[in-house]
Coordinates of C-alpha atoms in Angstrom, one line a residue:
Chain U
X1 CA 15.9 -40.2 -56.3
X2 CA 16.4 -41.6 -52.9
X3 CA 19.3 -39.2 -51.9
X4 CA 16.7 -36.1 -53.3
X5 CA 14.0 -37.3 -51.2
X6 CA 16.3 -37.5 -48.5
X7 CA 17.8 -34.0 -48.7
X8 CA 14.0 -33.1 -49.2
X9 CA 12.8 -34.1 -45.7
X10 CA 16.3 -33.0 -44.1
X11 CA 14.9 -29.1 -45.4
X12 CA 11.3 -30.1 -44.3
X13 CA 12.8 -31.0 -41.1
X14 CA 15.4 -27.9 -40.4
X15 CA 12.1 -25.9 -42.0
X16 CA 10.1 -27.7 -38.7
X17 CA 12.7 -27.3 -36.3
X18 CA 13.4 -23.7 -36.9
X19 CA 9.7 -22.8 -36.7
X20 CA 9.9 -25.0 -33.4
X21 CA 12.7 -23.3 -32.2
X22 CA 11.4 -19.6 -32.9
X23 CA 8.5 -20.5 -31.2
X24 CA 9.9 -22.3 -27.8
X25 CA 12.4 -19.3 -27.7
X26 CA 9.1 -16.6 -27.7
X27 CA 10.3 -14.9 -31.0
X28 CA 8.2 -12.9 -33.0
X29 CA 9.0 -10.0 -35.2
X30 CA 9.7 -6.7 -33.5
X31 CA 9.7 -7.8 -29.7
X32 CA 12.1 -9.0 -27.6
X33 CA 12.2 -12.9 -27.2
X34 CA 10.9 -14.8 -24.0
X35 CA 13.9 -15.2 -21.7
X36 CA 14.7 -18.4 -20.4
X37 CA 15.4 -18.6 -16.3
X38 CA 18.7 -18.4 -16.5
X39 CA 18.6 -14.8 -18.0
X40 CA 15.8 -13.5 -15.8
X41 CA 17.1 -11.1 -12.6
X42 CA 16.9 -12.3 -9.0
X43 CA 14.1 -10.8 -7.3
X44 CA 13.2 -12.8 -4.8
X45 CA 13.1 -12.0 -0.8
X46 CA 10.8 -9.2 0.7
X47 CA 10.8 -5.7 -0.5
X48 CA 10.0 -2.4 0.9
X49 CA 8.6 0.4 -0.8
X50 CA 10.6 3.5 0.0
X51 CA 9.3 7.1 0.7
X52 CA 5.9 7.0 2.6
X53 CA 2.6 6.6 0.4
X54 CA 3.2 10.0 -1.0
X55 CA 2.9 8.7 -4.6
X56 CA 4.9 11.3 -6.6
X57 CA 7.3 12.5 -3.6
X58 CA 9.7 13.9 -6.3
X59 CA 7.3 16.1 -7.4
X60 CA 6.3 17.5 -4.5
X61 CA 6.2 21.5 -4.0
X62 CA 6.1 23.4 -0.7
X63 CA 7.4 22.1 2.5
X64 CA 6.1 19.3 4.7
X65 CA 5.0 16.3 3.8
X66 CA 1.7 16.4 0.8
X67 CA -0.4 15.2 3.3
X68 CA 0.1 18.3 5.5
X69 CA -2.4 20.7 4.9
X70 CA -2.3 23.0 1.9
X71 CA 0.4 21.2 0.3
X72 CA 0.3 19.1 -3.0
X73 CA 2.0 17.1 -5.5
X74 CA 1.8 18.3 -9.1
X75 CA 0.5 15.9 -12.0
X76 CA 0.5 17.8 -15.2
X77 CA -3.6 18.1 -15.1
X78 CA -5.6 20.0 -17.4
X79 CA -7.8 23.0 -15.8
X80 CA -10.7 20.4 -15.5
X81 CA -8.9 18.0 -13.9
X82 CA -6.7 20.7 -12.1
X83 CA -10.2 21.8 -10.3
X84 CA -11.7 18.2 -9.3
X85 CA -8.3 17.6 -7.6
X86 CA -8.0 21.0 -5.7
X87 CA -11.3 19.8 -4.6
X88 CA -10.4 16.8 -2.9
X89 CA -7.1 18.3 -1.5
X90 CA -9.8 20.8 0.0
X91 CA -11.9 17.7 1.3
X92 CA -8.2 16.2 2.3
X93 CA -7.0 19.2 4.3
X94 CA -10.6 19.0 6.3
X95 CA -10.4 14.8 7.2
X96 CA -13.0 14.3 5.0
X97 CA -11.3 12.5 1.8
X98 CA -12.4 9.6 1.5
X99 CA -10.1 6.6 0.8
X100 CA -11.9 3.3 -0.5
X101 CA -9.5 1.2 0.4
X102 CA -10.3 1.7 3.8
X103 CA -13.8 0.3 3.2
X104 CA -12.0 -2.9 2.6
X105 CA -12.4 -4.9 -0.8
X106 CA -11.6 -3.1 -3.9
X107 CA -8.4 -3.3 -5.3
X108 CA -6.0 -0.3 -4.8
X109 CA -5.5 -0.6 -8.5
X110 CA -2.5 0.3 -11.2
X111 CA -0.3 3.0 -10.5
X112 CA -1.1 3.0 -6.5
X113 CA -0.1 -0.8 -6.7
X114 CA 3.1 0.5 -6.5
X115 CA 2.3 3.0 -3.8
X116 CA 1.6 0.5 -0.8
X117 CA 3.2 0.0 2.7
X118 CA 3.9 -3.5 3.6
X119 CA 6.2 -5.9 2.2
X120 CA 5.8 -7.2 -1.1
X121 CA 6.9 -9.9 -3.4
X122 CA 8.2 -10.3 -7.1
X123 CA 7.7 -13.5 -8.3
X124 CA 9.6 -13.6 -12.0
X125 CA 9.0 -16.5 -14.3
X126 CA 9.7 -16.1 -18.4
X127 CA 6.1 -15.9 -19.3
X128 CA 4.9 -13.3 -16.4
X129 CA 5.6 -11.2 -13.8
X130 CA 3.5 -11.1 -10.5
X131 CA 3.9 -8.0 -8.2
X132 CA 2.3 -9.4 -4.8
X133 CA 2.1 -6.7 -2.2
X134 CA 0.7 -8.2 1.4
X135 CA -1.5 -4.5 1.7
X136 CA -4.9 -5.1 0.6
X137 CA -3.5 -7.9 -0.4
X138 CA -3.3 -6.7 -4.2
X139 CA -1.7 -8.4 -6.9
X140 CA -0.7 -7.3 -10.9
X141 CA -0.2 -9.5 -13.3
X142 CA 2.3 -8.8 -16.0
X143 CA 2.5 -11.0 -19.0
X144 CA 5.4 -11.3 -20.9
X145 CA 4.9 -14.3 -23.1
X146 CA 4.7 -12.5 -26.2
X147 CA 0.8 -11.8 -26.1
X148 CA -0.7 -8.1 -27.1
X149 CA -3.6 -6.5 -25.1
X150 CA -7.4 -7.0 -26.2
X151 CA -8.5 -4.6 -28.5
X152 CA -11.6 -4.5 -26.6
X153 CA -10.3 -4.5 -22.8
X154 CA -12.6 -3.5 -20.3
X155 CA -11.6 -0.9 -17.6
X156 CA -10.8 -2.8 -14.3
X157 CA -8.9 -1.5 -11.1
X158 CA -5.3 -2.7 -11.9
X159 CA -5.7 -3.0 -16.4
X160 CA -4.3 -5.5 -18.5
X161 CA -0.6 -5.6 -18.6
X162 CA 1.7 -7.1 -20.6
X163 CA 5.7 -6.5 -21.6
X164 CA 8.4 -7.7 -22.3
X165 CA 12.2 -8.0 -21.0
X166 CA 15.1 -5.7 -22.3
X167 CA 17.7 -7.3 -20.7
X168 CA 17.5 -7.2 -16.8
X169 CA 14.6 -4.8 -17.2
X170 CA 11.0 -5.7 -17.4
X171 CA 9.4 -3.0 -19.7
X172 CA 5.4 -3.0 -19.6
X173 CA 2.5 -1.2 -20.7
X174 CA -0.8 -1.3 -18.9
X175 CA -4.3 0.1 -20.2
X176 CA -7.6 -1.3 -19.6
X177 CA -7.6 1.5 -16.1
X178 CA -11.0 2.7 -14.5
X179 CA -9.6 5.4 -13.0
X180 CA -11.9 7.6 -11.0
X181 CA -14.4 6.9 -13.1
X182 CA -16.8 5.4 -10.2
X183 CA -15.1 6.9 -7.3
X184 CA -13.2 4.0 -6.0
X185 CA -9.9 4.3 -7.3
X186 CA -7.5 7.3 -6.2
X187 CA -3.4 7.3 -6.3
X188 CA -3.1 8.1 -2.7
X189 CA -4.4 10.2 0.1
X190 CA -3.8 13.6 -1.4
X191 CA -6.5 13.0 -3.7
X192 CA -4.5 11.9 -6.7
X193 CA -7.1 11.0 -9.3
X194 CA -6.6 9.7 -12.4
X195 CA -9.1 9.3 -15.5
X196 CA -10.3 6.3 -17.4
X197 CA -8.0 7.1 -20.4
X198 CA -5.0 6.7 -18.4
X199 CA -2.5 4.8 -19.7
X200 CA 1.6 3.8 -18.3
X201 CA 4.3 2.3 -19.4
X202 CA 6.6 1.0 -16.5
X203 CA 10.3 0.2 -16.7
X204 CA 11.3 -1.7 -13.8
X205 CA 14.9 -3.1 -12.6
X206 CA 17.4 -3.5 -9.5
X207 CA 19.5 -1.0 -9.7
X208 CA 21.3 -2.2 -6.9
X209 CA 21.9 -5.7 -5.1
X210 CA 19.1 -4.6 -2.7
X211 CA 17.0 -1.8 -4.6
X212 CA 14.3 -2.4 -7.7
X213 CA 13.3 0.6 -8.9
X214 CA 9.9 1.1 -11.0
X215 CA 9.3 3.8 -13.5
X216 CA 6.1 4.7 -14.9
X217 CA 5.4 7.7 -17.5
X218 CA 1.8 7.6 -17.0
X219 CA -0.3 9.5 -20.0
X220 CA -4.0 10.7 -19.6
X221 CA -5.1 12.6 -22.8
X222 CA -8.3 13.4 -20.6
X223 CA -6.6 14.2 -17.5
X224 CA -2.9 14.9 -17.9
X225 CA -1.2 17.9 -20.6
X226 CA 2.0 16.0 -20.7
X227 CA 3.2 12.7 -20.1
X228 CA 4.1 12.2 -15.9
X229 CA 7.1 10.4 -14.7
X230 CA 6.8 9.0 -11.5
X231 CA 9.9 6.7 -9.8
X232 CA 8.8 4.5 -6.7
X233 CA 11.8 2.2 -4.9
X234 CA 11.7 -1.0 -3.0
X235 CA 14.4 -2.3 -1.0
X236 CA 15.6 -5.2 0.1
X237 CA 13.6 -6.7 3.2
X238 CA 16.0 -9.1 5.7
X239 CA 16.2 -12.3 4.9
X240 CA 13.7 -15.0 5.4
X241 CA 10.9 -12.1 5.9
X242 CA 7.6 -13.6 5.9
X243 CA 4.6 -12.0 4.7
X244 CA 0.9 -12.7 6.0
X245 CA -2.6 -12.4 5.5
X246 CA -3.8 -8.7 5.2
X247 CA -7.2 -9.8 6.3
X248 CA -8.8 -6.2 6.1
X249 CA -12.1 -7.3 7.0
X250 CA -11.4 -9.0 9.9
X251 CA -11.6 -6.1 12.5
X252 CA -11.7 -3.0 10.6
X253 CA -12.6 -0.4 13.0
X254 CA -11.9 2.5 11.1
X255 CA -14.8 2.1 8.1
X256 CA -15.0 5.6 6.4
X257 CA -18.5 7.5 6.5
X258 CA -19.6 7.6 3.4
X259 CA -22.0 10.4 3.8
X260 CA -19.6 12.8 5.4
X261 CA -16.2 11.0 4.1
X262 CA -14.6 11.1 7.6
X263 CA -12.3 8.3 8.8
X264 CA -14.3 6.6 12.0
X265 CA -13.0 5.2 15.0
X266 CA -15.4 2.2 16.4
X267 CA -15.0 1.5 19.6
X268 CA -15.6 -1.2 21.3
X269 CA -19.4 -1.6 21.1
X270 CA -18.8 -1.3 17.2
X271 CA -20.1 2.2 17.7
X272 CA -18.4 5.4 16.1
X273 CA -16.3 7.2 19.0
X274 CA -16.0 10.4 16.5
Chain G
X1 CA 6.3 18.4 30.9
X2 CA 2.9 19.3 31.7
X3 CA 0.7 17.9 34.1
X4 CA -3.4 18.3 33.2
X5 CA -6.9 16.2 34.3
X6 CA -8.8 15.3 31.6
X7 CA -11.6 13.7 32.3
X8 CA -10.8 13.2 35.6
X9 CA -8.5 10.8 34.6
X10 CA -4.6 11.2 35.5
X11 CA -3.3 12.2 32.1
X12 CA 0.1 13.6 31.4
X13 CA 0.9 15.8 28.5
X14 CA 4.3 14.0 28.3
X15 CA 5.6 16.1 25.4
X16 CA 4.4 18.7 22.7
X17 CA 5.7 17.4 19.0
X18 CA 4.6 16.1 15.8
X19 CA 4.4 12.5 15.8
X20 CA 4.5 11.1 12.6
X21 CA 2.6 7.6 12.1
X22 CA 1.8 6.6 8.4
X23 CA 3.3 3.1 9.1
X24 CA 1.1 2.6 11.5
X25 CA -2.0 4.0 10.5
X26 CA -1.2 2.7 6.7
X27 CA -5.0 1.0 6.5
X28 CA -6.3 4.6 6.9
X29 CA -5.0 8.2 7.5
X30 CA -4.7 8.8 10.8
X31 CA -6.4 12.4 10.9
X32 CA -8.6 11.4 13.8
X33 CA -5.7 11.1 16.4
X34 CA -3.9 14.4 18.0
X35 CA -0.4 13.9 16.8
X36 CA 1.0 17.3 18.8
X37 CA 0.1 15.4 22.1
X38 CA 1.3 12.6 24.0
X39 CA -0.5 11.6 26.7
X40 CA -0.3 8.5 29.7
X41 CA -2.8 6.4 30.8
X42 CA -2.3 3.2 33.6
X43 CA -4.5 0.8 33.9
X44 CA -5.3 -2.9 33.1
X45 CA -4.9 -4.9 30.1
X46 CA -8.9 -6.2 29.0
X47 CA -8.1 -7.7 25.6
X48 CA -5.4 -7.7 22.8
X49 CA -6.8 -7.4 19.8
X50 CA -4.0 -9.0 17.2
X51 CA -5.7 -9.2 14.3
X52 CA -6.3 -7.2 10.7
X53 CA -5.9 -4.6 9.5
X54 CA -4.8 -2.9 12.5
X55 CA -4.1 -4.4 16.1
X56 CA -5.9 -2.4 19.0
X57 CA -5.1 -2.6 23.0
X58 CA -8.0 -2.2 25.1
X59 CA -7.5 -0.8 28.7
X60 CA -9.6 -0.3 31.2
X61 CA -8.6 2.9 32.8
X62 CA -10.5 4.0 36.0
X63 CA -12.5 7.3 35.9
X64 CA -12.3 10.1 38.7
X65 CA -15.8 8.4 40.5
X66 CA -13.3 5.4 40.1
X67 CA -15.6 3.7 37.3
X68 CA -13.6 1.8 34.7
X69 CA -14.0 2.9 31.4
X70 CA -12.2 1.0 28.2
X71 CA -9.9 2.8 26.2
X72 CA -9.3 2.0 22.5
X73 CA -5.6 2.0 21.7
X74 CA -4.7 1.6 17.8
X75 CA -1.3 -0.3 17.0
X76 CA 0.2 -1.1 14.1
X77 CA -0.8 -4.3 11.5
X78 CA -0.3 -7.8 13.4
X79 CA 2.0 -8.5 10.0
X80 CA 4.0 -5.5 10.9
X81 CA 4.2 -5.9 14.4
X82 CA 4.7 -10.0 14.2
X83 CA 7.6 -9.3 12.0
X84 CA 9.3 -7.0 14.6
X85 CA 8.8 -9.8 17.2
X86 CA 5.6 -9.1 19.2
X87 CA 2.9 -11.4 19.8
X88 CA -0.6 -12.1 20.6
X89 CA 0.9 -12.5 23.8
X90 CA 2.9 -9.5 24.3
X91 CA -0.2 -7.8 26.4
X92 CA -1.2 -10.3 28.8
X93 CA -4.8 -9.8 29.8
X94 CA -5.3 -8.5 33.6
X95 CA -1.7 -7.0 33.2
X96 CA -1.0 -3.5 35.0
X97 CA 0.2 -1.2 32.6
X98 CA 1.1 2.4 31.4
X99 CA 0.1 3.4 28.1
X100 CA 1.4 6.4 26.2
X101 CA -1.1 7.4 23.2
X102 CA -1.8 10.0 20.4
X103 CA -5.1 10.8 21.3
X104 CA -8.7 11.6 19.8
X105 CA -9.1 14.8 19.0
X106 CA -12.8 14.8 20.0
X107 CA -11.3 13.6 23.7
X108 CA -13.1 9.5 23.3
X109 CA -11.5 7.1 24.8
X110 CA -9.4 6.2 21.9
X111 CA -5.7 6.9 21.0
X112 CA -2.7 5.8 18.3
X113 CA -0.7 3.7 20.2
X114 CA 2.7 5.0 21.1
X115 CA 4.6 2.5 24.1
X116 CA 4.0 1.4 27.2
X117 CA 5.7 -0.2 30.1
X118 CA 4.0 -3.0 32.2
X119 CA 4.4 -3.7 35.8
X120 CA 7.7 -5.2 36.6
X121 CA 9.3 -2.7 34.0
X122 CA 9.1 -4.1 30.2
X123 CA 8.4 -1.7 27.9
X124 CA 6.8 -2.3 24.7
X125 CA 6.6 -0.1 21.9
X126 CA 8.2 3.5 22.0
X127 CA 9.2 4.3 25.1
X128 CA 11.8 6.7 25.6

């Protein structure tokens, strides 16, 4: 009796410490278990994106730089979406796009998070990932502690992202994106637009001891025929690079007009020179 | 190298070339500056501007009537340019100085900072 009641609450235990177990270790059924430190990648130090602000610089056709005039990238759009972005690479090639960011105060937002100059950071911990770039300054959250997105997420600048590790790379989707659905989100100066149905999933991993490199296949059914790759690097900043505030407000004296969508230069009245 | 007045003001056309400056311009595009022209200003140091997003010079820069007038000179992010090893300090104010910019297209006194080289000889920036 005693030795069955015994073996009894040894099973209820092992039954306990198993459930305690899967649970401490992140596992659930079909997804990839929370790593512990010791198997996440080093990341740490300063990074530089590589390439310019260009966002899809592999895709670019023509000669020149896509900021030239007359040149530009090529996202698989649609003939809708085709014709609103030959439309701002028309206002583009005149100096009158209009970039938000240069307002000050909005987020640049998911995929241009990746598309910043200035250092930035990866700080890597088992249950997220926080991309910290010093422009704007902007941040992205990625969770990877087993959680799934809302089924009722709300568009914002940068989404709702959450992944998972496979191996040394962090794999994550992201939804929850406004787009250009209000006008204040673009993928760079080119007049990359993207809609609120866009959607990514990002593989990201050092390739090297000093380059990470970030993949996104970015799909719009409302914007995009066809799935879009696009591959942005970072490499290694020297070592013990600081980063600072990027207090854009402080002096910006380069607001953008928004009637006529030209760049201003204030000078030093506070009173457009152009 | 060619010599022109502009404004009255001594200004050199130094060279004729593209000059590139996303990095520098990164808070905004840049579109308002002349990149095919370089051109040199001297004059005095009024303020150093090291603050966000961008960093600006300001030079007063004396007129052909011999009126100063103060020039705007963009520069890159203080983060940027801290990291490289400059300073609030690196302009002292009252300083004599010669400035090469990209300037406005419109011809205001306003320019993307290229280099310049104080009195005594230190040169800051590009200066080739």
């Amino acid at each position: 009796m005693k030795q069955g009641r015994l073996t009894k609450m040894n099973s209820r235990m092992a039954f306990v410490a198993g459930i305690g177990f899967l649970l401490l270790a992140g596992v659930t059924l079909g997804q990839s278990p929370v790593p512990t430190f010791d198997k996440l990648p080093d990341w740490s130090g300063a990074w530089s994106m590589m390439g310019g602000t260009v966002f899809d610089r592999a895709s670019q056709t023509g000669q020149g730089g896509a900021l030239a005039v007359g040149v530009r990238e090529h996202p698989p759009y649609n003939a809708e979406w085709e014709a609103k972005y030959q439309k701002n690479v028309a206002l583009k090639d005149q100096g009158r796009f209009p970039d938000v960011i240069t307002n000050c105060g909005v987020p640049a937002g998911f995929p241009r998070m990746f598309n910043l100059p200035d250092p930035y950071e990866f700080a890597v911990r088992p249950e997220a990932t926080w991309i910290l770039a010093e422009n704007g300054p902007n941040v992205m959250r990625i969770y990877t502690d087993g959680r799934k997105h809302l089924d009722d997420q709300w568009e914002t600048y940068t989404g709702d992202s959450v992944g998972h590790w496979e191996g040394d790379t962090l794999v994550f989707t992201t939804i929850g994106l406004k787009g250009s659905r209000d006008g204040d989100s673009i993928l760079d100066r080119t007049g990359l637009i993207l809609s609120d149905k866009a959607h990514a999933t990002t593989r990201m991993r050092k390739i090297s001891a000093t380059m990470i490199e970030v993949q996104m296949t970015i799909e719009d059914p409302k914007a995009l025929t066809k799935p879009w790759i696009v591959t942005k690097q970072f490499q290694k900043m020297k070592a013990e690079t600081r980063l600072y505030d990027y207090a854009c407000a402080e002096n910006n004296r380069n607001p953008v007009d928004e009637k006529s969508g030209q760049t201003l230069t204030l000078g030093p009245d506070g009173k457009p020179l152009n | 190298m060619k010599l022109i007045n502009k404004m009255g003001i001594a200004v050199v056309v130094v060279a004729s070339m593209a000059i590139t400056i996303p990095a520098a311009m990164a808070h905004h595009s840049g579109v308002e500056f002349d990149t095919t022209k370089i051109v040199e200003l001297n004059g005095t140091i009024k303020e150093f501007q090291f603050k966000n997003p961008h960093t600006w010079i300001q030079v007063m820069v004396p007129n052909p009537k011999g009126e100063p007038v103060e020039w705007s000179l963009e520069w890159g992010s203080p983060n940027a340019l801290g990291r490289d090893g400059y300073r609030p300090t690196t302009f002292p104010v009252g300083a004599k100085v010669t400035v090469r910019i990209n300037p406005m297209k419109n011809g205001s006194p306003a320019g993307a900072f290229i280099g310049a080289k104080l009195e005594g000889g230190k040169t800051i920036g590009t200066w080739n």
